[in-house]
Short mmCIF file of C-alpha atoms in Angstrom, two decimals:
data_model
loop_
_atom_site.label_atom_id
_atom_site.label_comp_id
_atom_site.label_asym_id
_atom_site.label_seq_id
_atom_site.Cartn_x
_atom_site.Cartn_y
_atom_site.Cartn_z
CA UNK A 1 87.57 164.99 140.19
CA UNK A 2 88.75 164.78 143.77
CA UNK A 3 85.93 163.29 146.15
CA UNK A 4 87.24 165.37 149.20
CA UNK A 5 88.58 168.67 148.45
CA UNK A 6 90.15 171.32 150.62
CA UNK A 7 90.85 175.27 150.15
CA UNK A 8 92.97 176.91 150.35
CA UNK A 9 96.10 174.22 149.75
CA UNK A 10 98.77 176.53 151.05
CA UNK A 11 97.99 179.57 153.33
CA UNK A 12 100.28 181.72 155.11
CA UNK A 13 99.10 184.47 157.74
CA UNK A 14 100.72 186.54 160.82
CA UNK A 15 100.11 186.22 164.36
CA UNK A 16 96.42 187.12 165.33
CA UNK A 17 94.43 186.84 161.89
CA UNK A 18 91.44 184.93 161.26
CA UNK A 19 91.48 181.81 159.08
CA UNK A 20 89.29 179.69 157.36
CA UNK A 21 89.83 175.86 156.33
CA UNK A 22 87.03 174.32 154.04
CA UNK A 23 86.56 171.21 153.28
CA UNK A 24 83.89 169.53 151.02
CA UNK A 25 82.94 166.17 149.99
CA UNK A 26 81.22 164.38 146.83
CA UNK A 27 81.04 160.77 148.50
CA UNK A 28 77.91 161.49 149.85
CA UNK A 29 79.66 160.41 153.47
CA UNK A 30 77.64 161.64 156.83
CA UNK A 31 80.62 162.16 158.88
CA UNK A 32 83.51 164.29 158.40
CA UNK A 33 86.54 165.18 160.76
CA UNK A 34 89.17 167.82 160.49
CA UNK A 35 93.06 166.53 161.72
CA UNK A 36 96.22 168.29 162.16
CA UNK A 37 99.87 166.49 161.45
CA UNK A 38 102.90 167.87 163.00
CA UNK A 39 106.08 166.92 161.43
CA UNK A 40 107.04 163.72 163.05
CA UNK A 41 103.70 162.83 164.17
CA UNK A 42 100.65 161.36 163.20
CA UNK A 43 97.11 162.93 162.74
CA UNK A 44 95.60 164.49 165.98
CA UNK A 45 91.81 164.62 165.63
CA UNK A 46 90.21 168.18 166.08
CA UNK A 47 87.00 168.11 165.49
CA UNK A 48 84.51 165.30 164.21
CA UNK A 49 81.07 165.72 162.90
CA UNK A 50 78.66 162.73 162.63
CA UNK A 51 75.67 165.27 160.48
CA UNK A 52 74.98 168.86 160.17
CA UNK A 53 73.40 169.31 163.94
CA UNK A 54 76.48 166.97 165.24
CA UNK A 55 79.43 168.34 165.92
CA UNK A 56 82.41 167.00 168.54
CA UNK A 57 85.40 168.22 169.88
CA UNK A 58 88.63 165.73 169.29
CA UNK A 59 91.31 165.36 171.29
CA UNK A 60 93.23 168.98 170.49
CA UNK A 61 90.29 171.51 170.11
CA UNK A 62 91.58 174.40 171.53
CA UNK A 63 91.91 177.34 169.37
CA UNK A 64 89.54 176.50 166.71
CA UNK A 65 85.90 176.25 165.79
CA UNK A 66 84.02 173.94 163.18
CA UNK A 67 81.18 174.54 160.96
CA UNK A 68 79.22 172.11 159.49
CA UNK A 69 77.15 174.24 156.63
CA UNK A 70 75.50 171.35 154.81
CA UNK A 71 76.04 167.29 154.34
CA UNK A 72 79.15 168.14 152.03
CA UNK A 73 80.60 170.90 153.78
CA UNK A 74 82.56 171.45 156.94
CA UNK A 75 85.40 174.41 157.83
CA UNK A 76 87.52 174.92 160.07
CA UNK A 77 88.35 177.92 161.90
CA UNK A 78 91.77 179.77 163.66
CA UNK A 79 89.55 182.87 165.27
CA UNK A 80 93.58 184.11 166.12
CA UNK A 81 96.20 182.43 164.97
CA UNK A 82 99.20 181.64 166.85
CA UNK A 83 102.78 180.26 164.95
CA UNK A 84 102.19 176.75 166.95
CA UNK A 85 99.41 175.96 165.02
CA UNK A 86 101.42 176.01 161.77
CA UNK A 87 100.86 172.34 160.90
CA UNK A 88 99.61 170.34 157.71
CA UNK A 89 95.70 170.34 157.83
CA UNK A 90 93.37 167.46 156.77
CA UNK A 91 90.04 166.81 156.00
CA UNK A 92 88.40 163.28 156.23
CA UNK A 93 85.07 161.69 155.34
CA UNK A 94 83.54 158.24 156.93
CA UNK A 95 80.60 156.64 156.13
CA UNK A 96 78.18 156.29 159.49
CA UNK A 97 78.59 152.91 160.28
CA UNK A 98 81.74 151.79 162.37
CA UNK A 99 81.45 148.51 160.29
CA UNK A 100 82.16 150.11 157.16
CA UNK A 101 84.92 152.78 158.80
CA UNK A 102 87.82 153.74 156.66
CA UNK A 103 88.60 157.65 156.47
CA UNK A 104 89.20 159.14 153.31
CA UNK A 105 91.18 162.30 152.99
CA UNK A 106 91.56 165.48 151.23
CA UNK A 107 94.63 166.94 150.35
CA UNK A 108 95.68 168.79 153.05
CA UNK A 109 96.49 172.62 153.80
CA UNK A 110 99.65 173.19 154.52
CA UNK A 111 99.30 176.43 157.09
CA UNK A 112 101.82 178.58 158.15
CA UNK A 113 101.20 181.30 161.14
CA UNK A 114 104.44 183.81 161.32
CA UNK B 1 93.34 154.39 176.25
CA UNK B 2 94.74 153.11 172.77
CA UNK B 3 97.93 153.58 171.50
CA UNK B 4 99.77 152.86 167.78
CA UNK B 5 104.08 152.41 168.04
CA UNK B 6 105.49 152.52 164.43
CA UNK B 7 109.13 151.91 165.80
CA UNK B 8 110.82 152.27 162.71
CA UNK B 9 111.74 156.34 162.31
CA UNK B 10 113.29 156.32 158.65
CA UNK B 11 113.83 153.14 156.29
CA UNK B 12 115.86 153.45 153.17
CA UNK B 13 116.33 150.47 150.95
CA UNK B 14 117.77 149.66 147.26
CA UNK B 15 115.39 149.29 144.52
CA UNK B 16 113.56 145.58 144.21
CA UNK B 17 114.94 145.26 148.31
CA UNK B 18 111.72 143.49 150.38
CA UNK B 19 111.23 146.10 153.44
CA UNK B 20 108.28 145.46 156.54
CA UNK B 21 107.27 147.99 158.31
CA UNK B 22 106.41 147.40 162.05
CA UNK B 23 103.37 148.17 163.79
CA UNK B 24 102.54 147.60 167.17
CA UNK B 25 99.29 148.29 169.12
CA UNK B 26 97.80 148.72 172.64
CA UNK B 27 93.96 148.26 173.13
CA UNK B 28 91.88 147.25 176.14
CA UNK B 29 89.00 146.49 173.41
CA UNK B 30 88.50 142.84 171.58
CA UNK B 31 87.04 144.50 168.86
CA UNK B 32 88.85 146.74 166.53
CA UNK B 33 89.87 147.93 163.17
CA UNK B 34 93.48 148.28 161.92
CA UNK B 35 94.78 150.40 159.18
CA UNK B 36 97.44 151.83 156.54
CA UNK B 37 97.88 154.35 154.88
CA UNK B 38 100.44 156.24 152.65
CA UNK B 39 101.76 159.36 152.64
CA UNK B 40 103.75 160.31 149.41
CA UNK B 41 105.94 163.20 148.84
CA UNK B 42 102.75 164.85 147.32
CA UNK B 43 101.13 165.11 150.81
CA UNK B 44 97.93 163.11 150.33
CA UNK B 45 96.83 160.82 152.81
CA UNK B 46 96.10 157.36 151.03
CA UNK B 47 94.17 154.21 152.56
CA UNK B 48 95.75 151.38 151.70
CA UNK B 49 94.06 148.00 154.04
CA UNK B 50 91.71 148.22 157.15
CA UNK B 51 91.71 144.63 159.15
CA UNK B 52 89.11 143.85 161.62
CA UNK B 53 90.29 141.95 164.85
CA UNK B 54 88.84 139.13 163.93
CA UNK B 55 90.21 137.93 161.15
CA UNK B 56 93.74 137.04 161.37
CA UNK B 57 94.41 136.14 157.57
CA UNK B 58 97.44 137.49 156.04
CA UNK B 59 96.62 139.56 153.15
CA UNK B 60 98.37 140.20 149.94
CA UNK B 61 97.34 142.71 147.78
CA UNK B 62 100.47 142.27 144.33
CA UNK B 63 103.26 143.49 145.86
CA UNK B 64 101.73 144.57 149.17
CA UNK B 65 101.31 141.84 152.28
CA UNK B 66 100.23 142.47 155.64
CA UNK B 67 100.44 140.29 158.79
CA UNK B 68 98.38 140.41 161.54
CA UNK B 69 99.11 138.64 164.60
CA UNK B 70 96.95 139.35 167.69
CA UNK B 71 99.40 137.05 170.14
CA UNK B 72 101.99 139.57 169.39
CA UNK B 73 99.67 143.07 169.16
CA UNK B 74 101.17 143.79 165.68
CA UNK B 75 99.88 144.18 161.98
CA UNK B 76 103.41 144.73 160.26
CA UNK B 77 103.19 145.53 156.32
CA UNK B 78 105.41 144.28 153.57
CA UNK B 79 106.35 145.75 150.28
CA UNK B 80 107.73 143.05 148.00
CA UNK B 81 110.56 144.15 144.95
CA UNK B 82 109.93 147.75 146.55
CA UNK B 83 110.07 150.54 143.96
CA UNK B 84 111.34 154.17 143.79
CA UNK B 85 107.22 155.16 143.88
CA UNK B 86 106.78 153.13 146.62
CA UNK B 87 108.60 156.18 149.12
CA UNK B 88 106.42 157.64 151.47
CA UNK B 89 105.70 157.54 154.75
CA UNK B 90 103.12 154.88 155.84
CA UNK B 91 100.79 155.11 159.01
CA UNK B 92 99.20 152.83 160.85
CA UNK B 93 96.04 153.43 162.87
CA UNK B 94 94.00 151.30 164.96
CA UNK B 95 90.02 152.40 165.74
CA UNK B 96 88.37 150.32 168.85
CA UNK B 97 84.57 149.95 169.37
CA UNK B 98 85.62 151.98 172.99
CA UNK B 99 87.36 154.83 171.27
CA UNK B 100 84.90 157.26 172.01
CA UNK B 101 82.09 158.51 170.03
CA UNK B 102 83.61 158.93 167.08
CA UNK B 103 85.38 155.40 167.16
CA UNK B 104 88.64 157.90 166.32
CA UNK B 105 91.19 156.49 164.40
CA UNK B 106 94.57 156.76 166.49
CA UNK B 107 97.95 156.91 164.27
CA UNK B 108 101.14 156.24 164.59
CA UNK B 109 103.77 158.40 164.37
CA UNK B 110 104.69 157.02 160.81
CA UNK B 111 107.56 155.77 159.33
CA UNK B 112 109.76 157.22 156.24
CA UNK B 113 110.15 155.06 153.44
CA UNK B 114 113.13 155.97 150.88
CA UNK B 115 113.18 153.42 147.61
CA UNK B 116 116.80 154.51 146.68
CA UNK B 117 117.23 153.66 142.60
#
């Protein structure tokens, strides 16, 4: 079994419409961090989560919010869509020490917003 | 700020072909981590090395070698007798001990590898 999974793994929605990214994790990792990759372009960080009361904005967190519902759980949320924020969505997990840093993924979500 | 240049847009090379893939990196810190990872046609993100700043040994993992060179800002990564599984793209990242809370991982834009049989 995948140790990071993520639902839905393709979503498509209109213009306006709530959506909901989860992510959870079986590697028993305290932080977790949800990314978005444009074609062309690397990962942009969104939001970042060091434990369930700790949650950061990244460096492109307009238009969404994060939940963080338990150690192994954390979603992300479009409150209203829009078609630039048709990207492909990951989830990542770190352990808490910057020592021992490497991010593991999920699969991604491929979204698209028409 | 830190920032990751991955030059090299699209490669394509012939079956059992050697290929590097450049990476170059800005950062004001003296301690930091650099990374790869691979990206195949599936979608998943894979890690493939993470190098601390510190330690300047080459690494060679069977057909995978990377070289890090400080003087030169640059961890570039070699595939050896590439093979048609080996297309994907490949990201580097680089994480400094200054890059905010979350010590974020900054990628590059990635590069396309096509294995051509």
């Amino acid at each position: 079994d995948a140790d990071v999974t993520q639902t839905p793994r393709n979503r498509i929605t209109k213009t306006g419409k709530r959506i909901m990214l989860e992510c959870s994790q079986t590697k028993g990792h305290d932080r977790m961090y949800w990314y978005r990759q444009d074609p062309g372009l690397g990962l942009q960080l969104i939001y970042y989560s060091f434990d369930v009361k700790d949650i950061n904005k990244g460096e492109i967190s307009d238009g969404y919010s994060v939940s963080r519902q338990a150690q192994a759980k954390f979603s992300l949320s479009l409150e209203s869509a829009i078609p630039n924020q048709t990207a492909l969505y990951f989830c990542a997990t770190s352990r808490g020490t910057w020592t021992d840093n490497e991010q593991f993924f999920g699969p991604g979500t491929r979204l698209t917003v028409l | 700020a830190q920032k990751v240049t991955q030059a090299q847009t699209e490669i394509s090379v012939v079956e059992k072909e050697d290929v590097t893939l450049d990476c170059v990196y800005e950062t004001r810190d003296t301690t930091y981590y650099l990374f790869w990872y691979k990206q195949p046609p599936s979608g998943e993100l894979v890690f493939l090395i993470r190098r601390n700043s510190f330690d300047e040994q080459n690494e060679i993992s069977g057909r995978y070698s990377w070289n890090f060179q400080k003087s030169t800002s640059s961890f570039n990564f070699t595939i050896t007798a590439s093979q048609v599984v080996d297309s994907a793209v490949y990201f580097c990242a680089l994480s400094g001990e200054h890059s905010g809370s979350a010590r974020q991982l900054t990628f590059g834009s990635g590069t396309q590898l096509t294995v051509l049989p």
